[in-house]
Coordinates of C-alpha atoms and ligand atoms in Angstrom, one line a residue:
M29 CA 0.0 0.0 0.0
T30 CA 1.3 3.4 -0.9
V31 CA 0.4 6.5 1.0
Y32 CA 0.9 10.0 -0.3
I33 CA 1.6 12.8 2.2
K34 CA 1.1 16.3 1.1
V35 CA 3.7 18.7 2.5
G36 CA 3.4 22.2 1.1
K37 CA 3.5 22.0 -2.6
E38 CA 5.6 18.9 -2.7
Q39 CA 4.3 15.4 -2.6
F40 CA 6.2 12.6 -1.0
M41 CA 5.6 8.9 -1.3
A42 CA 5.7 7.1 2.0
K43 CA 5.8 3.4 2.6
E44 CA 3.4 1.9 5.2
K45 CA 5.2 2.1 8.4
S46 CA 6.0 -1.0 10.5
V47 CA 7.5 -1.4 13.9
Y48 CA 9.2 -4.3 15.5
I49 CA 8.2 -5.2 19.0
C50 CA 9.7 -7.7 21.4
S51 CA 7.1 -10.2 22.4
N52 CA 8.9 -10.7 25.7
C53 CA 9.4 -7.2 27.1
G54 CA 7.6 -4.8 24.7
Y55 CA 10.8 -3.1 23.4
H56 CA 10.1 -1.1 20.2
S57 CA 12.5 -0.9 17.3
A58 CA 12.2 0.7 13.8
S59 CA 14.2 -2.1 12.2
Y60 CA 14.5 -5.9 12.8
L61 CA 17.0 -7.0 15.4
G62 CA 17.9 -10.6 16.1
K63 CA 18.4 -10.0 19.7
C64 CA 16.3 -7.7 21.9
P65 CA 18.7 -5.0 23.4
Q66 CA 16.4 -4.6 26.4
C67 CA 15.8 -8.2 27.6
N68 CA 18.5 -9.9 25.6
S69 CA 16.2 -12.6 24.2
W70 CA 16.7 -13.9 20.7
G71 CA 14.2 -13.9 17.8
T72 CA 11.5 -12.3 19.8
L73 CA 11.0 -9.1 17.7
E74 CA 7.8 -9.3 15.7
Q75 CA 6.8 -7.0 12.9
H76 CA 3.6 -5.0 13.4
S77 CA 1.9 -2.5 11.2
V78 CA 1.7 0.9 12.8
N79 CA -2.0 1.1 11.7
S80 CA -2.9 -2.0 13.6
G81 CA -3.9 -0.2 16.7
L82 CA -0.4 -0.4 18.1
S83 CA 0.7 3.2 17.6
A84 CA 0.8 5.2 20.7
K85 CA -2.5 6.8 21.5
T86 CA -2.1 10.4 20.6
N87 CA -3.9 13.0 22.5
H88 CA -5.7 15.4 20.1
N89 CA -7.1 17.6 22.8
T90 CA -7.2 21.2 21.7
V91 CA -7.2 22.5 25.2
R92 CA -3.8 22.4 26.7
P93 CA -3.8 21.0 30.3
K94 CA -2.8 23.4 33.0
A95 CA -0.5 22.7 35.9
E96 CA -2.0 23.4 39.3
P97 CA -0.8 23.5 42.9
I98 CA -1.1 20.1 44.6
S99 CA -3.1 21.7 47.5
M100 CA -5.8 22.9 45.1
I101 CA -6.4 19.5 43.4
R102 CA -9.8 18.1 44.3
Y103 CA -10.2 14.4 44.9
S104 CA -12.9 12.0 46.0
E105 CA -12.2 9.2 48.4
S106 CA -12.1 6.0 46.3
H107 CA -14.9 3.7 47.0
R108 CA -14.1 0.1 47.7
L109 CA -16.2 -3.0 47.1
D110 CA -16.1 -5.8 49.7
V111 CA -15.4 -8.9 47.7
N112 CA -16.5 -11.2 50.5
D113 CA -13.2 -12.9 50.7
K114 CA -11.0 -12.0 53.7
E115 CA -7.7 -12.9 52.0
L116 CA -8.4 -11.1 48.7
N117 CA -9.8 -8.0 50.5
R118 CA -6.6 -7.8 52.5
V119 CA -4.3 -8.2 49.5
L120 CA -6.2 -5.5 47.6
G121 CA -5.7 -3.1 50.6
G122 CA -9.2 -3.3 52.0
G123 CA -11.4 -4.2 49.1
L124 CA -11.7 -3.7 45.3
V125 CA -11.5 0.0 44.3
T126 CA -14.3 0.9 41.9
G127 CA -13.0 1.7 38.4
S128 CA -9.7 0.0 39.1
V129 CA -8.1 -2.6 36.9
V130 CA -6.5 -5.6 38.7
L131 CA -4.3 -8.2 36.9
I132 CA -4.0 -11.6 38.5
G133 CA -1.1 -13.6 37.2
G134 CA -0.2 -17.2 37.9
E135 CA 0.8 -20.5 36.2
P136 CA -1.8 -22.6 34.5
G137 CA -3.7 -24.8 36.9
I138 CA -2.8 -22.8 40.0
G139 CA -6.4 -21.8 40.6
K140 CA -7.0 -18.3 39.1
S141 CA -10.3 -19.3 37.5
T142 CA -11.4 -21.0 40.7
L143 CA -10.5 -18.0 42.8
L144 CA -12.3 -15.5 40.6
L145 CA -15.4 -17.6 40.0
Q146 CA -15.6 -18.1 43.7
V147 CA -15.4 -14.4 44.3
A148 CA -18.1 -13.8 41.6
L149 CA -20.3 -16.3 43.4
K150 CA -19.6 -15.1 46.9
C151 CA -20.5 -11.5 46.0
A152 CA -24.1 -12.5 45.7
D153 CA -25.3 -9.0 46.5
K154 CA -23.4 -7.6 43.5
K155 CA -24.0 -8.1 39.9
V156 CA -20.8 -9.7 38.5
L157 CA -20.0 -10.4 34.8
Y158 CA -17.7 -13.3 34.5
V159 CA -16.3 -13.5 31.0
S160 CA -14.4 -16.6 30.0
G161 CA -12.5 -16.9 26.7
E162 CA -11.1 -20.3 27.8
E163 CA -14.0 -22.2 29.0
S164 CA -17.6 -22.7 27.8
A165 CA -20.5 -21.7 30.0
E166 CA -21.1 -25.3 30.7
Q167 CA -17.6 -25.9 32.0
I168 CA -18.1 -22.9 34.3
K169 CA -21.4 -24.3 35.5
L170 CA -19.6 -27.5 36.4
R171 CA -17.0 -25.6 38.4
Q172 CA -19.8 -23.7 40.2
L173 CA -21.5 -27.0 41.1
R174 CA -18.2 -28.3 42.5
M175 CA -17.9 -25.2 44.7
K176 CA -21.4 -25.6 46.1
I177 CA -22.2 -21.9 46.1
S178 CA -24.5 -20.1 43.8
S179 CA -25.6 -16.6 43.0
D180 CA -28.3 -15.3 40.6
N181 CA -26.3 -12.1 40.3
C182 CA -23.4 -13.9 38.6
L183 CA -23.7 -13.6 34.8
V184 CA -21.5 -15.8 32.7
L185 CA -20.4 -14.9 29.2
S186 CA -18.2 -17.1 27.1
A187 CA -16.7 -14.7 24.5
T188 CA -13.4 -13.6 23.1
D189 CA -14.1 -10.3 21.3
A190 CA -13.2 -7.4 23.6
D191 CA -15.9 -5.1 21.9
D192 CA -18.6 -7.7 22.4
V193 CA -17.6 -8.0 26.1
I194 CA -17.7 -4.3 26.6
E195 CA -21.0 -4.0 24.8
T196 CA -22.5 -6.7 27.0
A197 CA -21.1 -5.0 30.1
K198 CA -22.7 -1.7 29.1
E199 CA -26.0 -3.5 28.6
V200 CA -26.1 -5.6 31.9
Q201 CA -24.3 -2.9 34.0
P202 CA -22.4 -5.1 36.4
Q203 CA -20.7 -3.9 39.5
M204 CA -17.6 -6.0 38.7
V205 CA -16.2 -7.6 35.5
I206 CA -13.9 -10.6 35.5
I207 CA -12.0 -11.4 32.3
D208 CA -10.5 -14.9 32.2
S209 CA -8.1 -14.4 30.5
V210 CA -6.8 -11.2 28.9
Q211 CA -4.6 -13.4 26.5
T212 CA -7.7 -15.0 25.0
M213 CA -9.4 -11.6 24.2
T214 CA -9.1 -10.1 20.7
A215 CA -9.7 -6.7 19.3
K216 CA -11.1 -6.6 15.7
E217 CA -8.9 -3.9 14.4
V218 CA -5.7 -5.7 15.4
D219 CA -4.7 -8.3 12.8
S220 CA -2.7 -10.7 14.9
F221 CA -3.5 -13.8 16.9
A222 CA -5.0 -13.8 20.4
G223 CA -2.3 -13.5 23.0
S224 CA 0.1 -11.6 20.9
I225 CA 1.6 -8.5 22.3
S226 CA -0.5 -6.2 20.1
Q227 CA -3.8 -8.0 20.9
V228 CA -3.1 -8.1 24.7
R229 CA -2.2 -4.5 24.7
A230 CA -5.2 -3.4 22.6
C231 CA -7.7 -5.4 24.6
A232 CA -6.3 -4.3 28.0
D233 CA -6.5 -0.7 26.7
K234 CA -10.2 -1.1 25.8
L235 CA -11.1 -2.8 29.1
T236 CA -9.2 -0.2 31.1
D237 CA -11.0 2.6 29.3
Y238 CA -14.3 0.9 30.1
A239 CA -13.4 0.5 33.7
K240 CA -12.4 4.1 34.1
M241 CA -15.3 5.5 32.1
Y242 CA -18.1 3.5 33.8
N243 CA -16.3 3.3 37.2
V244 CA -16.6 -0.5 37.2
P245 CA -13.7 -2.6 38.6
V246 CA -12.2 -5.0 36.1
I247 CA -10.2 -8.1 37.1
L248 CA -8.0 -9.5 34.4
V249 CA -6.5 -12.9 34.5
G250 CA -3.0 -13.1 33.0
H251 CA -1.0 -16.2 32.2
I252 CA 2.5 -16.6 33.3
T253 CA 5.3 -17.8 31.1
K254 CA 7.8 -20.5 32.1
D255 CA 10.3 -18.1 33.5
G256 CA 7.6 -16.6 35.9
T257 CA 6.9 -13.4 34.1
L258 CA 3.4 -12.3 32.9
A259 CA 3.0 -13.4 29.3
G260 CA 2.5 -10.5 27.0
P261 CA 4.2 -7.1 27.2
K262 CA 5.5 -5.8 30.4
I263 CA 3.5 -2.8 29.5
L264 CA 0.3 -4.6 30.7
E265 CA 1.7 -4.3 34.2
H266 CA 2.1 -0.5 33.7
M267 CA -1.4 -0.1 32.4
V268 CA -3.3 -1.7 35.3
D269 CA -3.6 -0.4 38.9
T270 CA -2.9 -3.5 40.8
V271 CA -0.9 -6.6 39.9
L272 CA -1.4 -9.8 42.0
Q273 CA 0.5 -13.0 41.7
F274 CA -1.0 -16.3 42.6
E275 CA 1.6 -18.8 43.4
G276 CA 2.3 -22.1 45.1
D277 CA 3.3 -25.7 44.3
K278 CA 0.5 -27.4 42.3
N279 CA 1.3 -30.7 44.1
Y280 CA 0.5 -29.1 47.5
G281 CA -2.7 -27.6 48.6
Y282 CA -1.4 -24.2 49.6
R283 CA -1.5 -21.0 47.5
I284 CA -0.2 -17.6 48.2
L285 CA -1.7 -14.5 46.7
R286 CA 0.9 -11.7 46.7
S287 CA 0.5 -8.1 45.7
V288 CA 3.3 -7.1 43.3
K289 CA 2.0 -3.6 42.5
N290 CA -0.9 -1.7 44.2
R291 CA -1.8 1.9 43.5
F292 CA -4.4 1.7 46.2
G293 CA -2.6 -0.2 49.0
S294 CA 0.5 -1.8 50.3
T295 CA 2.4 -4.5 48.5
N296 CA 3.3 -6.1 51.8
E297 CA 0.0 -8.0 52.2
I298 CA -0.4 -11.7 51.3
G299 CA -3.3 -14.0 51.2
I300 CA -3.0 -17.7 52.0
Y301 CA -5.4 -20.2 50.6
E302 CA -5.9 -23.9 50.6
M303 CA -7.2 -25.7 47.5
T304 CA -9.9 -28.1 48.6
S305 CA -12.2 -30.3 46.6
Y306 CA -14.9 -27.5 46.8
G307 CA -12.8 -24.5 45.9
L308 CA -10.3 -22.3 47.7
T309 CA -10.6 -21.6 51.4
G310 CA -8.7 -18.8 53.2
V311 CA -6.1 -20.0 55.8
D312 CA -6.3 -17.9 59.0
N313 CA -3.5 -19.6 60.9
P314 CA -0.9 -20.9 58.4
S315 CA 1.7 -21.9 61.0
K316 CA -0.8 -24.4 62.4
I317 CA -1.0 -26.3 59.2
L318 CA 2.5 -25.8 58.0
L319 CA 4.1 -27.3 61.1
S320 CA 3.8 -31.1 61.1
Q321 CA 2.2 -32.1 64.3
R322 CA 5.2 -34.3 65.4
E323 CA 6.0 -35.4 68.9
E324 CA 9.4 -36.9 68.3
Q325 CA 12.6 -35.0 67.5
L326 CA 14.0 -35.6 64.1
C327 CA 17.4 -35.1 62.5
G328 CA 17.5 -32.6 59.7
V329 CA 14.3 -30.8 60.6
S330 CA 14.1 -27.3 62.1
V331 CA 11.6 -24.5 62.2
C332 CA 11.9 -20.9 61.0
A333 CA 9.9 -17.9 62.2
T334 CA 9.6 -16.3 58.8
L335 CA 7.8 -13.3 57.5
E336 CA 5.7 -13.4 54.4
G337 CA 4.6 -9.9 53.6
R338 CA 3.3 -8.7 57.0
R339 CA 2.4 -12.2 58.2
T340 CA 4.6 -14.3 60.4
I341 CA 4.6 -18.0 59.5
L342 CA 6.4 -20.7 61.3
I343 CA 7.6 -23.1 58.7
E344 CA 9.6 -26.3 58.7
T345 CA 12.8 -26.7 56.7
Q346 CA 13.9 -30.2 56.1
A347 CA 17.4 -31.3 55.0
L348 CA 19.0 -34.6 54.1
V349 CA 22.8 -34.8 53.8
S350 CA 24.1 -38.1 52.6
P351 CA 27.4 -39.3 51.1
S352 CA 27.6 -38.7 47.4
Y353 CA 28.4 -41.3 44.8
Y354 CA 28.8 -38.8 42.0
S355 CA 31.9 -36.8 41.0
S356 CA 29.9 -33.6 41.5
P357 CA 27.5 -34.0 44.5
Q358 CA 23.8 -33.3 44.0
R359 CA 22.2 -30.2 45.4
V360 CA 18.4 -30.1 45.3
S361 CA 16.3 -27.4 46.8
N362 CA 12.5 -27.0 46.9
G363 CA 11.2 -23.6 48.0
F364 CA 14.6 -22.0 48.7
D365 CA 17.0 -20.4 46.3
I366 CA 19.6 -23.0 45.1
R367 CA 22.4 -20.4 44.8
R368 CA 21.8 -19.3 48.4
L369 CA 21.9 -23.0 49.5
N370 CA 25.3 -23.4 47.8
M371 CA 26.5 -20.2 49.5
L372 CA 25.4 -21.5 52.9
L373 CA 27.1 -24.8 52.3
A374 CA 30.3 -23.0 51.3
V375 CA 30.1 -20.9 54.6
L376 CA 29.5 -24.1 56.6
E377 CA 32.6 -25.8 55.1
K378 CA 34.9 -22.8 55.2
K379 CA 33.9 -21.1 58.5
A380 CA 32.7 -24.0 60.6
G381 CA 34.8 -26.9 59.2
V382 CA 31.7 -29.0 58.4
K383 CA 32.7 -31.0 55.4
V384 CA 29.8 -31.1 53.0
S385 CA 31.6 -30.8 49.6
N386 CA 31.5 -34.6 49.1
K387 CA 27.9 -34.9 50.3
D388 CA 24.5 -34.8 48.4
V389 CA 22.3 -32.1 50.0
F390 CA 18.5 -32.1 49.6
L391 CA 16.5 -29.3 51.0
N392 CA 12.8 -28.9 51.3
I393 CA 10.5 -26.2 52.6
A394 CA 7.3 -27.7 54.0
G395 CA 4.0 -27.0 52.3
G396 CA 5.5 -26.3 48.8
L397 CA 5.9 -22.6 49.6
H398 CA 8.8 -20.6 48.4
V399 CA 10.4 -18.5 51.1
N400 CA 12.3 -15.3 50.2
D401 CA 12.8 -14.0 53.8
P402 CA 16.5 -14.1 54.6
A403 CA 15.7 -15.1 58.2
I404 CA 15.2 -18.6 57.0
D405 CA 19.0 -19.0 56.5
L406 CA 19.6 -20.0 60.1
S407 CA 16.9 -22.6 60.0
V408 CA 18.3 -24.0 56.7
I409 CA 21.8 -24.2 58.0
T410 CA 20.5 -25.8 61.3
S411 CA 18.7 -28.5 59.3
I412 CA 21.8 -29.2 57.3
I413 CA 24.1 -29.5 60.4
S414 CA 21.4 -31.6 62.1
S415 CA 21.3 -34.1 59.3
H416 CA 25.0 -34.1 58.8
Q417 CA 26.0 -34.6 62.4
D418 CA 22.9 -36.7 63.2
I419 CA 21.8 -34.5 66.0
A420 CA 18.1 -34.0 66.4
V421 CA 16.9 -30.4 66.9
N422 CA 14.5 -30.0 69.9
N423 CA 11.0 -29.6 68.4
K424 CA 10.4 -26.6 70.7
Y425 CA 13.2 -24.6 69.2
C426 CA 12.8 -22.2 66.3
F427 CA 15.2 -19.9 64.4
A428 CA 15.3 -16.5 62.7
A429 CA 18.5 -14.9 61.4
E430 CA 20.4 -14.3 58.2
I431 CA 23.8 -15.7 57.6
G432 CA 26.7 -13.6 56.2
L433 CA 29.5 -14.7 54.0
S434 CA 32.0 -14.9 56.9
G435 CA 29.7 -17.1 58.9
E436 CA 28.3 -14.3 61.1
I437 CA 24.7 -14.4 62.2
R438 CA 23.0 -11.2 61.1
P439 CA 19.9 -9.6 62.6
V440 CA 16.5 -9.6 60.9
P441 CA 13.7 -7.1 61.3
Y442 CA 10.3 -7.4 63.0
I443 CA 11.5 -9.5 65.9
D444 CA 8.4 -8.7 67.9
R445 CA 6.1 -10.3 65.4
R446 CA 8.3 -13.4 65.2
L447 CA 8.5 -13.8 68.9
N448 CA 4.8 -13.4 69.2
E449 CA 3.9 -16.1 66.7
A450 CA 6.6 -18.5 68.0
Q451 CA 5.3 -18.1 71.5
A452 CA 1.7 -18.5 70.4
M453 CA 2.6 -21.8 68.6
G454 CA 4.1 -23.2 71.8
F455 CA 7.8 -22.8 71.1
E456 CA 10.1 -22.5 74.1
K457 CA 13.3 -21.2 72.5
I458 CA 14.1 -18.9 69.6
F459 CA 17.6 -18.5 68.1
L460 CA 18.4 -15.0 67.0
S461 CA 21.4 -12.9 66.1
K462 CA 23.1 -11.2 69.1
Y463 CA 22.6 -7.9 67.2
N464 CA 18.9 -8.3 67.8
K465 CA 19.5 -7.8 71.6
D466 CA 18.2 -4.3 71.6
N467 CA 14.9 -5.3 69.9
L468 CA 14.0 -7.7 72.7
T469 CA 11.4 -6.8 75.3
E470 CA 10.6 -8.4 78.6
K471 CA 7.0 -9.3 77.7
Y472 CA 7.7 -12.6 76.1
K473 CA 8.0 -15.9 78.0
I474 CA 9.8 -17.6 75.1
K475 CA 13.5 -17.8 75.8
T476 CA 15.9 -16.2 73.4
V477 CA 19.3 -17.6 72.4
L478 CA 21.6 -14.9 71.0
I479 CA 24.4 -16.2 68.8
S480 CA 27.0 -14.5 66.7
S481 CA 28.5 -17.2 64.4
V482 CA 27.8 -20.6 62.9
N483 CA 30.2 -22.1 65.4
D484 CA 28.1 -20.7 68.3
L485 CA 25.1 -22.4 66.6
I486 CA 26.9 -25.8 66.5
E487 CA 27.9 -25.5 70.1
E488 CA 24.3 -24.7 71.1
L489 CA 23.0 -27.6 69.1
I490 CA 25.3 -30.2 70.6
K491 CA 24.9 -29.0 74.2
Ligands
TYD14 P1 -8.0 -23.5 37.7 O1 -8.8 -22.5 38.5 O2 -8.6 -23.9 36.4 O3 -6.6 -22.9 37.4 P2 -6.1 -21.7 36.4 O4 -7.3 -21.0 36.1 O5 -5.1 -21.0 37.2 O6 -5.5 -22.4 35.3 O7 -7.9 -24.7 38.7 C1 -6.8 -25.6 38.7 C2 -6.9 -26.8 39.5 O8 -7.7 -26.7 40.7 C3 -7.4 -27.9 38.8 O9 -6.4 -28.8 38.5 C4 -8.5 -28.6 39.6 C5 -8.3 -27.9 41.0 N1 -9.5 -27.7 41.7 C6 -9.7 -28.2 42.9 O10 -8.8 -28.9 43.5 N2 -10.9 -28.0 43.6 C7 -11.9 -27.2 43.1 O11 -12.9 -27.1 43.8 C8 -11.7 -26.7 41.8 C9 -12.8 -25.9 41.2 C10 -10.5 -27.0 41.1
MG15 MG1 -8.1 -20.7 34.2

């Protein structure tokens, strides 16, 4: 196609413009590149026509916006909808803000559709439009039957065209719209397949406009790629107000809902769910379930008072150290960063003389959860020492400290919360860094053991 642009008296001939966009990170380039300079992935740049709805939205307002003093800006307190789900309400920062757009990401099969259908059904007093581009209305009905909750206010639409969805929404006037998933939606004017960067962006754009214009909250489901990032352009995360991540090990029942971005609340909140045969149920006291109710003292098992978001969870770390029959010993870790495990093993060998370089080391965090809190270091290293030396750790002891490269035991924050939870769960001793001394108050009955190095820890364990 040839376009003629008139400039003054001259006439130029211009080719139809195309732009190359990285399907991984959304990087734009005027020419084709084999490797994306932003995310370094190969062969991800795709050609798109500029007319395909991808060009940046230009603002043709004739009135130039004025800058005004911040004190003069008028605002209205945002209204929040109660979604009838304690965990989700908390993660959202106290409910769903009307007119906001929330993106929920997670691996396939983790329970996104279950969670959202459940929310739609639990909000029986609100009209909810549940749009599925992945499942038929019949499949959704089957899921509802499994959950044993029903609501006449839950409207189900099986559709993939974004305009059809918006038209239906305008007609039925729901108080909440759920789109499962944004990657299955298509916009007519974009000529690429569903799930492509341009389609995802165009559909999210339309749905965001609808949410803001009609003041209706829209929840988008987003799939996650193998490496854990939301499929589609990173730009999707910028377009929405809140990004939540639904994670957990599919083989275990527990799921964590984490807030990654929240324009209307803190990102420190987490929600914990358990997948049951009739949907997801919120977990009020995670420590109670995550600690195995064992009476006997075992080698290789210790408990950490860890912090997930703002919640303290007591969680078991289990290690098995056994002689290796391979030239390079095996290191396997579930729920804990493998590089950090290797670092802790190196510290143990170099600073405490515990020979683990010829041993296979297997580490497991109970419940299939992934723990990022550095306070788990002490518990990990305790489990390893315990398995290696065959010394059982008292099942009334728990641990919370980070370990430095020179084998020093470093302090961790929020000691009060950790002590509180450990005491409530019936623990008698907690091992902390000696630098946490100033954070301790008299009010706790639980005994504290303050240590400064891995050698101190070993001495305490063999006492
Ligand atoms: P699903 O919500 O379809 O996951 P996603 O939308 O994230 O891909 O649910 C996934 C799993 O949950 C599925 O393997 C079946 C299981 N499940 C239950 O265990 N109990 C239930 O009540 C339901 C509805 C699903
Ligand atoms: Mg699904």
